[in-house]
mmCIF file of C-alpha atoms and ligand atoms in Angstrom:
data_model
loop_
_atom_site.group_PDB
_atom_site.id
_atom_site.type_symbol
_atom_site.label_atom_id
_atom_site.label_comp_id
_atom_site.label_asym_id
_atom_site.label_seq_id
_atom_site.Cartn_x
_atom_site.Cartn_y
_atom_site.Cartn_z
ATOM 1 C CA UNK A 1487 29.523 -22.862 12.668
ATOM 2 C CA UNK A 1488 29.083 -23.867 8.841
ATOM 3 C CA UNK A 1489 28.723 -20.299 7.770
ATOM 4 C CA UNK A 1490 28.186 -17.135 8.347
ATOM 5 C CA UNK A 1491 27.670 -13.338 6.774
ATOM 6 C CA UNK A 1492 26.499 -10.098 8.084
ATOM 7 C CA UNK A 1493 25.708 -6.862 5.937
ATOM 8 C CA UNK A 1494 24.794 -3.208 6.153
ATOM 9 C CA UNK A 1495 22.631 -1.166 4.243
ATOM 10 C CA UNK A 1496 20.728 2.241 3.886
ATOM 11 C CA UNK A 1497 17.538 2.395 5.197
ATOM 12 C CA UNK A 1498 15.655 2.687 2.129
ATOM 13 C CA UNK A 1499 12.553 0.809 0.956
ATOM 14 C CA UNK A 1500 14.329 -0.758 -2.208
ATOM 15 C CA UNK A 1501 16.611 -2.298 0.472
ATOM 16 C CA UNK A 1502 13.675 -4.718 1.169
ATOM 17 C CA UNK A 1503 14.150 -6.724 -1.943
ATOM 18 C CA UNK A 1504 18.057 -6.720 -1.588
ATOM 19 C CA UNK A 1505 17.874 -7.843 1.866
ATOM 20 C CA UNK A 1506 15.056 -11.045 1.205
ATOM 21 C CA UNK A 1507 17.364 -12.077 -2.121
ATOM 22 C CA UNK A 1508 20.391 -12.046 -0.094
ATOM 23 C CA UNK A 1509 19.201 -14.283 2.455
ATOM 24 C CA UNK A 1510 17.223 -16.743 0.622
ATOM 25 C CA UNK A 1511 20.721 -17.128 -1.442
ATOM 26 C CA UNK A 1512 22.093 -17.354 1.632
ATOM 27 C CA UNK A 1513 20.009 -20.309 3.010
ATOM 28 C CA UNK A 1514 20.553 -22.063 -0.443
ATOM 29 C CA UNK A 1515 23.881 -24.353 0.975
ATOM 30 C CA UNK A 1516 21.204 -26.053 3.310
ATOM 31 C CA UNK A 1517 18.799 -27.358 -0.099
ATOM 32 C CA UNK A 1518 15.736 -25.619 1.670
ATOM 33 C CA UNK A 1519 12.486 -26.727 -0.240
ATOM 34 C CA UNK A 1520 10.567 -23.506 -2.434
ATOM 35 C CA UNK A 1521 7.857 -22.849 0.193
ATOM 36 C CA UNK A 1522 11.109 -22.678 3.160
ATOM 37 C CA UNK A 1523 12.567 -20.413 0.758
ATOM 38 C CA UNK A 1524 9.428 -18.264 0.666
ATOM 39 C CA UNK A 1525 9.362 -18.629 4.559
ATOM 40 C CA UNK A 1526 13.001 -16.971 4.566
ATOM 41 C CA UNK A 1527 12.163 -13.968 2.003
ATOM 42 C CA UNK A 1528 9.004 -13.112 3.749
ATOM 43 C CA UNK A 1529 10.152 -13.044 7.374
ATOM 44 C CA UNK A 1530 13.379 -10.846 6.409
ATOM 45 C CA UNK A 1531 10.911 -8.664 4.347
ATOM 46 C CA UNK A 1532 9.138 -8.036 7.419
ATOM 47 C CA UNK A 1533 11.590 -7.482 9.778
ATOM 48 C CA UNK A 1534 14.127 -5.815 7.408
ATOM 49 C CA UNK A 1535 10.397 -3.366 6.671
ATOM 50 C CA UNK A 1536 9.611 -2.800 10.212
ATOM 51 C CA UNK A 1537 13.190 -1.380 10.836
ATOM 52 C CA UNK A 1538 12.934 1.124 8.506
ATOM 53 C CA UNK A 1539 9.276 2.359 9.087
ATOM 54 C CA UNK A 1540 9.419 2.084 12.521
ATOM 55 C CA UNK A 1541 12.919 2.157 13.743
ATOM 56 C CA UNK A 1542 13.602 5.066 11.298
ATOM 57 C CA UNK A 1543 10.417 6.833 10.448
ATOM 58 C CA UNK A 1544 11.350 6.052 6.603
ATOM 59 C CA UNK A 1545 14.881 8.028 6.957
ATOM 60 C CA UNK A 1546 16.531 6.766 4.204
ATOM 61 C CA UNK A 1547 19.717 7.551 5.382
ATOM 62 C CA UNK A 1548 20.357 5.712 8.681
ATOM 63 C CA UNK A 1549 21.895 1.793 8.549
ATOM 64 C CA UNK A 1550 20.270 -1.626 9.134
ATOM 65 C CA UNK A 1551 22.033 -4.859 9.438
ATOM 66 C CA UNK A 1552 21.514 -8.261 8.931
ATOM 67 C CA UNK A 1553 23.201 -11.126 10.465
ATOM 68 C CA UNK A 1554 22.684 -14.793 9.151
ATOM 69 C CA UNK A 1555 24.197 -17.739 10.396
ATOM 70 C CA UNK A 1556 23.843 -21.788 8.939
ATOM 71 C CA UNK A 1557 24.409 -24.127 11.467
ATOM 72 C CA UNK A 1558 23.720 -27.740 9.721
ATOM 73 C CA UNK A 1559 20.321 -27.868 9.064
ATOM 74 C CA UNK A 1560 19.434 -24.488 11.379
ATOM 75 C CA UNK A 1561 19.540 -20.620 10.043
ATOM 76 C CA UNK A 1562 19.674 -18.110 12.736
ATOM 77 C CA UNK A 1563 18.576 -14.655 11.498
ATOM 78 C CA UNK A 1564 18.801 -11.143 13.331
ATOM 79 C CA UNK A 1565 18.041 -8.006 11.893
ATOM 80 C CA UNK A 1566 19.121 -4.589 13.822
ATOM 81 C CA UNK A 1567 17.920 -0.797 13.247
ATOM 82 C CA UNK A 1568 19.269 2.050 15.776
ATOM 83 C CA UNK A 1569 16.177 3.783 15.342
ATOM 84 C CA UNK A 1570 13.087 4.081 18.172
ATOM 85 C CA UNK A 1571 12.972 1.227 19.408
ATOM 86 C CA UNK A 1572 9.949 -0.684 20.846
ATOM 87 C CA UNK A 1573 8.136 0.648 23.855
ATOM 88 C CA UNK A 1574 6.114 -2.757 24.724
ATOM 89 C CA UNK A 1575 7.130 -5.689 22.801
ATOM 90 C CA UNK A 1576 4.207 -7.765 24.385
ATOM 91 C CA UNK A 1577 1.793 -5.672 22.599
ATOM 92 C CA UNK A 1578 3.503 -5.134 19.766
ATOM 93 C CA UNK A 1579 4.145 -8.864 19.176
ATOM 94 C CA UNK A 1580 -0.242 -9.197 18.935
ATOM 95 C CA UNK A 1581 -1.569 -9.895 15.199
ATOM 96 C CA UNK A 1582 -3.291 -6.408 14.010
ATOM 97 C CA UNK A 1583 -1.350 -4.435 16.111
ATOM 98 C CA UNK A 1584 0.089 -1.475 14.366
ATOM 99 C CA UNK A 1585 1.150 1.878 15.111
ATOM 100 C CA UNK A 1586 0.993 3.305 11.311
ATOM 101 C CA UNK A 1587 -2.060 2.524 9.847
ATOM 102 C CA UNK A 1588 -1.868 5.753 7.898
ATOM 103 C CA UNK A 1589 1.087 3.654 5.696
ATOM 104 C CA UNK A 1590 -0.940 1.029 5.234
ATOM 105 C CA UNK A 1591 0.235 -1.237 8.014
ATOM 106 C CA UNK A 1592 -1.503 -4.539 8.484
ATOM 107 C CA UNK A 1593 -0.211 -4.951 12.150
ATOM 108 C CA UNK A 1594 0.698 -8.590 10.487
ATOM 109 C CA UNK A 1595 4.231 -8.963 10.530
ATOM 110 C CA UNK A 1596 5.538 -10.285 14.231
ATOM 111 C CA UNK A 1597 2.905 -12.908 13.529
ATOM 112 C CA UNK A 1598 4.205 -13.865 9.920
ATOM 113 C CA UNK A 1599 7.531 -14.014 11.590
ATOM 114 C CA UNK A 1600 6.321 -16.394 14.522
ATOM 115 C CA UNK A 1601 4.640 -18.790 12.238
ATOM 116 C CA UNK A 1602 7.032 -18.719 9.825
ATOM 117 C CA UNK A 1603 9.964 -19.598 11.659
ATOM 118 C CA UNK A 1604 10.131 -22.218 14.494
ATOM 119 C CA UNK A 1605 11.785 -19.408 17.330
ATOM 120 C CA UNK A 1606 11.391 -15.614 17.533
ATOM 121 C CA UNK A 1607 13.297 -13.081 19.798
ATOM 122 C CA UNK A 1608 13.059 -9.538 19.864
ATOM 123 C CA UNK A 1609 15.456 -7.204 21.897
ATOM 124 C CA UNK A 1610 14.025 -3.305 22.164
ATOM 125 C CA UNK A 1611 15.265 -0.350 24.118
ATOM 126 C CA UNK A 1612 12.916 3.126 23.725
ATOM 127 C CA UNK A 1613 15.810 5.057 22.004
ATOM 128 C CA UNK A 1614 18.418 2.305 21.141
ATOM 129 C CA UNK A 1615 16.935 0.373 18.251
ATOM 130 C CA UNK A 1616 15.523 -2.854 17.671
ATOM 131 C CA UNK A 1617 17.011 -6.577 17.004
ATOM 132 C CA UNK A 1618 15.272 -9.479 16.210
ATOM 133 C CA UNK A 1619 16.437 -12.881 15.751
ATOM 134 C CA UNK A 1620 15.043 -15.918 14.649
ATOM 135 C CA UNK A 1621 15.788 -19.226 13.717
ATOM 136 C CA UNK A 1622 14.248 -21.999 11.547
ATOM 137 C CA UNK A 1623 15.348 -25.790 11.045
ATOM 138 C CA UNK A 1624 15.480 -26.501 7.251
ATOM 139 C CA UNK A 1625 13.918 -30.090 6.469
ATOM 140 C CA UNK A 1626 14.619 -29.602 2.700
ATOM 141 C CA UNK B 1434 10.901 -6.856 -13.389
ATOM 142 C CA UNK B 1435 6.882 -5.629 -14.759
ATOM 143 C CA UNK B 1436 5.233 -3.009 -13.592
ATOM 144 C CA UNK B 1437 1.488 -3.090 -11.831
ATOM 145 C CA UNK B 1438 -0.648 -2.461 -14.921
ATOM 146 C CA UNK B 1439 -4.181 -0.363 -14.014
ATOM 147 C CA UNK B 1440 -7.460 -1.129 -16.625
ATOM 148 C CA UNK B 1441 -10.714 1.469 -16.146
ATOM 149 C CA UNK B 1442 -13.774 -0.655 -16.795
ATOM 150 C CA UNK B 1443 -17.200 1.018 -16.485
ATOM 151 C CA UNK B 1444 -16.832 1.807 -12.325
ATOM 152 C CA UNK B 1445 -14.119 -1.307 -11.693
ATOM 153 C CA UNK B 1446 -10.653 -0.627 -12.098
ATOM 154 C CA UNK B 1447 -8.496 -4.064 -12.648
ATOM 155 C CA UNK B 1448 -4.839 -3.947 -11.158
ATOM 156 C CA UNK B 1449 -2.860 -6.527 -12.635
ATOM 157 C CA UNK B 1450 0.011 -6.860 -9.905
ATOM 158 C CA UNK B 1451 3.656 -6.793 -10.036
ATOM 159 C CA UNK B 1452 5.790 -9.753 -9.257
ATOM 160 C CA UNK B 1453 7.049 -8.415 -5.838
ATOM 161 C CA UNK B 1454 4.443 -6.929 -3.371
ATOM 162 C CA UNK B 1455 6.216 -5.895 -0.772
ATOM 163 C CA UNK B 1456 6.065 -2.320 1.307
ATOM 164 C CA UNK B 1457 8.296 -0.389 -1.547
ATOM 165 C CA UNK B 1458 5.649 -1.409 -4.315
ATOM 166 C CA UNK B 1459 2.519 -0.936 -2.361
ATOM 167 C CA UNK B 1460 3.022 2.796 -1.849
ATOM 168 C CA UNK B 1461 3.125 3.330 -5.250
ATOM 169 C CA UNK B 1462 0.722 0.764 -6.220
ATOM 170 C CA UNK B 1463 -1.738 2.885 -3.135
ATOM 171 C CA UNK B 1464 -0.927 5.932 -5.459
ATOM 172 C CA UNK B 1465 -1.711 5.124 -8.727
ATOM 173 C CA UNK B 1466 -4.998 3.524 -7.164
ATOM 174 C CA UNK B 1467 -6.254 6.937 -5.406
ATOM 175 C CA UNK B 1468 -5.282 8.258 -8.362
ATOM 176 C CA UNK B 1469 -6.609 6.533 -10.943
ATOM 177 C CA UNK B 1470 -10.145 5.659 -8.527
ATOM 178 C CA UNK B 1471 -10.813 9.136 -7.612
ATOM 179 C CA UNK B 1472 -10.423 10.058 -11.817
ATOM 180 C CA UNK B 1473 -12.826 7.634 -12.787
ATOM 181 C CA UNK B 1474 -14.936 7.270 -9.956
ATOM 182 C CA UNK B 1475 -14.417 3.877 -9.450
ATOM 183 C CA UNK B 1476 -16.271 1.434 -7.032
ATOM 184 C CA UNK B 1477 -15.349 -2.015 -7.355
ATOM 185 C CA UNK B 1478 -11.326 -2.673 -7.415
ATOM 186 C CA UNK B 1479 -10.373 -6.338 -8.947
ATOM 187 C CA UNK B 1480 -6.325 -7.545 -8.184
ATOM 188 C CA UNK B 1481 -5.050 -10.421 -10.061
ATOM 189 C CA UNK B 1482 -2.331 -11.686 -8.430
ATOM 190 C CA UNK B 1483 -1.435 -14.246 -11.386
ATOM 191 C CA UNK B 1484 2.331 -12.313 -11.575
ATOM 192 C CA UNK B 1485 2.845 -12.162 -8.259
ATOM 193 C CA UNK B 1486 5.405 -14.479 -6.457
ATOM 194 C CA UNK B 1487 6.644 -12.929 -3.582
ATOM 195 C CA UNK B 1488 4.483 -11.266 -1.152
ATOM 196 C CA UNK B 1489 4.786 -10.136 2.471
ATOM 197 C CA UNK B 1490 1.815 -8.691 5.214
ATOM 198 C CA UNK B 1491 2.176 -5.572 2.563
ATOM 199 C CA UNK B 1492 -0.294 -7.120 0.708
ATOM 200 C CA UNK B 1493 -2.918 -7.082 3.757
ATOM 201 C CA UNK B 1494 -2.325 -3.626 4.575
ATOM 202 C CA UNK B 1495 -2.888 -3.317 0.542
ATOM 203 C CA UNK B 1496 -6.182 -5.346 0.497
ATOM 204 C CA UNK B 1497 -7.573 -3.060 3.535
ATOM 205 C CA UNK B 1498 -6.980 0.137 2.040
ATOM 206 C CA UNK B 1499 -9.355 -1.010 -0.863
ATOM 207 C CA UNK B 1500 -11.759 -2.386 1.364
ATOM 208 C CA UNK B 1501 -11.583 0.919 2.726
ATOM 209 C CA UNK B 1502 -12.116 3.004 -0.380
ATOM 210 C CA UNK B 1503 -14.666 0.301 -2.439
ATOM 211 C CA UNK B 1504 -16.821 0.467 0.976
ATOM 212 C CA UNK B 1505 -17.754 3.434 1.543
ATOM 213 C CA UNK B 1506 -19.001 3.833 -1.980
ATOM 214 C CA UNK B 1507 -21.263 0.565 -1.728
ATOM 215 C CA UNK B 1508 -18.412 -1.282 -3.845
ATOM 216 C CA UNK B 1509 -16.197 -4.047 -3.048
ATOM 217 C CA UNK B 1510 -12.898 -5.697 -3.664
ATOM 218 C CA UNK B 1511 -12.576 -9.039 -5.549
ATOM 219 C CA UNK B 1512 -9.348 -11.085 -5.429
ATOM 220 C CA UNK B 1513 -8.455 -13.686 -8.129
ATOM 221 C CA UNK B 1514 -5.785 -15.872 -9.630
ATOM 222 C CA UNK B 1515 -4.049 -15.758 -5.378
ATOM 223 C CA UNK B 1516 -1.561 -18.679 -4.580
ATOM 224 C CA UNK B 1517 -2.236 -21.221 -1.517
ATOM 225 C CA UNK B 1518 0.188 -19.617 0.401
ATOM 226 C CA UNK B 1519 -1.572 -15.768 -0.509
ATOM 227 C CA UNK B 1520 -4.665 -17.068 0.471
ATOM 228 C CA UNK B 1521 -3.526 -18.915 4.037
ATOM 229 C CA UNK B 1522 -2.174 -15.105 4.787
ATOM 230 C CA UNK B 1523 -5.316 -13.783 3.790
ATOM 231 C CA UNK B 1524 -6.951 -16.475 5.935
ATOM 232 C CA UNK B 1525 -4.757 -15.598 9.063
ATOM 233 C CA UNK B 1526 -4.998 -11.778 9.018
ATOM 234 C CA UNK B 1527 -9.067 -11.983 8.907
ATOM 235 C CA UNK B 1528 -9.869 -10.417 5.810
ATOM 236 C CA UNK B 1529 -11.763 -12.864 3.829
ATOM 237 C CA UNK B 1530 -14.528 -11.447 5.500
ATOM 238 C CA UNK B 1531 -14.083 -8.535 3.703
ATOM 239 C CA UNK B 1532 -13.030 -8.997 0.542
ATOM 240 C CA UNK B 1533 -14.011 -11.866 -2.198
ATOM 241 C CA UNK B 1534 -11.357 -14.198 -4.283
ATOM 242 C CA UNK B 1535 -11.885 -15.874 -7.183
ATOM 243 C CA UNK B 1536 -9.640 -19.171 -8.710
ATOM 244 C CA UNK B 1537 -7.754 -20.144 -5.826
ATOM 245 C CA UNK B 1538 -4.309 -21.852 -7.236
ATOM 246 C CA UNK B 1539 -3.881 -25.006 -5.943
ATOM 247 C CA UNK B 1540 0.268 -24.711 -5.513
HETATM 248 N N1 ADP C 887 12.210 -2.191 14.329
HETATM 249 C C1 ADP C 887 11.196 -1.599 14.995
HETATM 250 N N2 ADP C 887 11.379 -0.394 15.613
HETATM 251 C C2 ADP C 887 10.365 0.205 16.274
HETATM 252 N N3 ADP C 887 9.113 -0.298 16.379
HETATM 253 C C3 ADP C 887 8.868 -1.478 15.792
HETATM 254 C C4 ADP C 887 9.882 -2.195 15.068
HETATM 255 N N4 ADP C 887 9.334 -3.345 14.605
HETATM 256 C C5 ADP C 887 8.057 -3.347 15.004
HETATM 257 N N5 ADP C 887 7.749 -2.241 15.719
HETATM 258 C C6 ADP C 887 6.445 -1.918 16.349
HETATM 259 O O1 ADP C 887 5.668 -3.105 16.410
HETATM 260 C C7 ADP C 887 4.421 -2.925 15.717
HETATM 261 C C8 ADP C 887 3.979 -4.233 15.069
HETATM 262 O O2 ADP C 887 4.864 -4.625 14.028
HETATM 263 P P1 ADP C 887 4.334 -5.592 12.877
HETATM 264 O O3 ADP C 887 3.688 -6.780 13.518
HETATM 265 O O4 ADP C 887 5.430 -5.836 11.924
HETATM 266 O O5 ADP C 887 3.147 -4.745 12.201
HETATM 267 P P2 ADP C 887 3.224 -3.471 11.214
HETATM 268 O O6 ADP C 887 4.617 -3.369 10.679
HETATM 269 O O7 ADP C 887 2.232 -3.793 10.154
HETATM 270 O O8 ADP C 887 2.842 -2.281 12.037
HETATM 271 C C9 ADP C 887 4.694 -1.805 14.749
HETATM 272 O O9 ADP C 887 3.516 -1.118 14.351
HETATM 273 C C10 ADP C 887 5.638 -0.905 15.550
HETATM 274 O O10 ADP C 887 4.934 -0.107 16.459
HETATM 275 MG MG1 MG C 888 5.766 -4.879 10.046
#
């Protein structure tokens, strides 16, 4: 292991921008090109979004983590809410599937994550939260 | 960091967008455009997305709420100044086929 960091934060909406910035400087040590950067802010954006919409219903006052981990060339990424949780990951994993298109949801974001990164996991218990984890090889 | 900026011409209102367009900004940016379209009975909505540098699926759930509003009013949505990458998202979530774009960059 080259690296690693993990942080907590309130599940507020601001938090989005914190958590992409952090990462991306994060990924820096392994001289990722711009548009891998861009892969990295948009794919914790999304995940780091879908935690506290759906996990916690846009309580601002509950905790998400992030976990990121260098590993030569490879980040590993995870994101965790202990909000709803996901009731059938198949489905939700489809592109335009959303469950709140009343804020505006594109139903996008599982499929920005899958092509954006070379692996995608996603661990979901009705009730205990939600963690997903990805990884991505950096080419630089 | 600069704010969305919102121009009233005839029945189009321009947004100029913010750097970042991510869930946070979109509420507000859905906001000021009910707002702002209901007012002035606007029926054509025109983003330029020449600030813009970081964007996430926000800006599809964005694009269909105008389609949404500019529709059902006989209007539509045009898109311009978008980068490569904002228009390969466009491109993968379908909705090219609703709304127009204009001046593709070519980063
Ligand atoms: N952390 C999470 N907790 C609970 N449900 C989730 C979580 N992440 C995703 N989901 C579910 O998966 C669906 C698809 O997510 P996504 O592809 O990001 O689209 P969107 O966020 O636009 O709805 C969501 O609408 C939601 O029902
Ligand atoms: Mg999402």
């Amino acid at each position: 292991m080259d690296n690693q960091m993990c942080v907590e934060f309130d599940s507020k909406s601001e938090n989005e921008a914190f958590a992409r910035i952090v990462a991306a400087a994060f990924v820096a040590k392994a001289d990722p090109t711009l548009e891998e950067i861009d892969d990295i802010k948009t794919v914790v954006s999304e995940a780091v979004t879908n935690a506290i919409i759906h996990g916690y219903g846009e309580k601002g006052d509950q905790k998400v983590f992030m976990e990121c981990s260098l590993n030569g060339k490879k980040i590993q990424i995870s994101i965790m809410d202990k909000g709803v949780g996901i009731d059938n990951i198949e489905e939700a994993r489809k592109p335009l599937y959303t469950t709140k298109p009343d804020v505006h949801r594109a139903g996008m974001g599982f499929t920005f994550m899958e092509t954006l990164m070379d692996t995608l996991e996603i661990f979901s218990k009705p009730g205990e939260g939600t963690t997903v984890r990805m990884t991505k090889n950096i080419e630089g | 960091m600069k704010q969305t900026e919102y121009k009233v011409d005839g029945r189009t209102l321009c947004v100029l967008l913010e750097s970042e367009i991510d869930h946070h900004h979109v509420k507000d940016i859905i906001d000021e455009i009910r707002r702002k379209g209901n007012m002035n009975f606007s029926k054509n909505i025109v983003f330029d997305f020449s600030k813009v540098n970081f964007m996430d699926s926000s800006a599809i759930g964005l694009m269909m709420e105008a389609y949404k509003r500019t529709s059902c009013v006989g209007g539509n949505v045009l898109v311009k100044n978008i980068s490569r990458r904002g228009y390969r998202a466009f491109q993968m979530a379908g909705i090219l086929k609703f709304i127009s774009v204009e001046d593709s960059n070519s980063d």
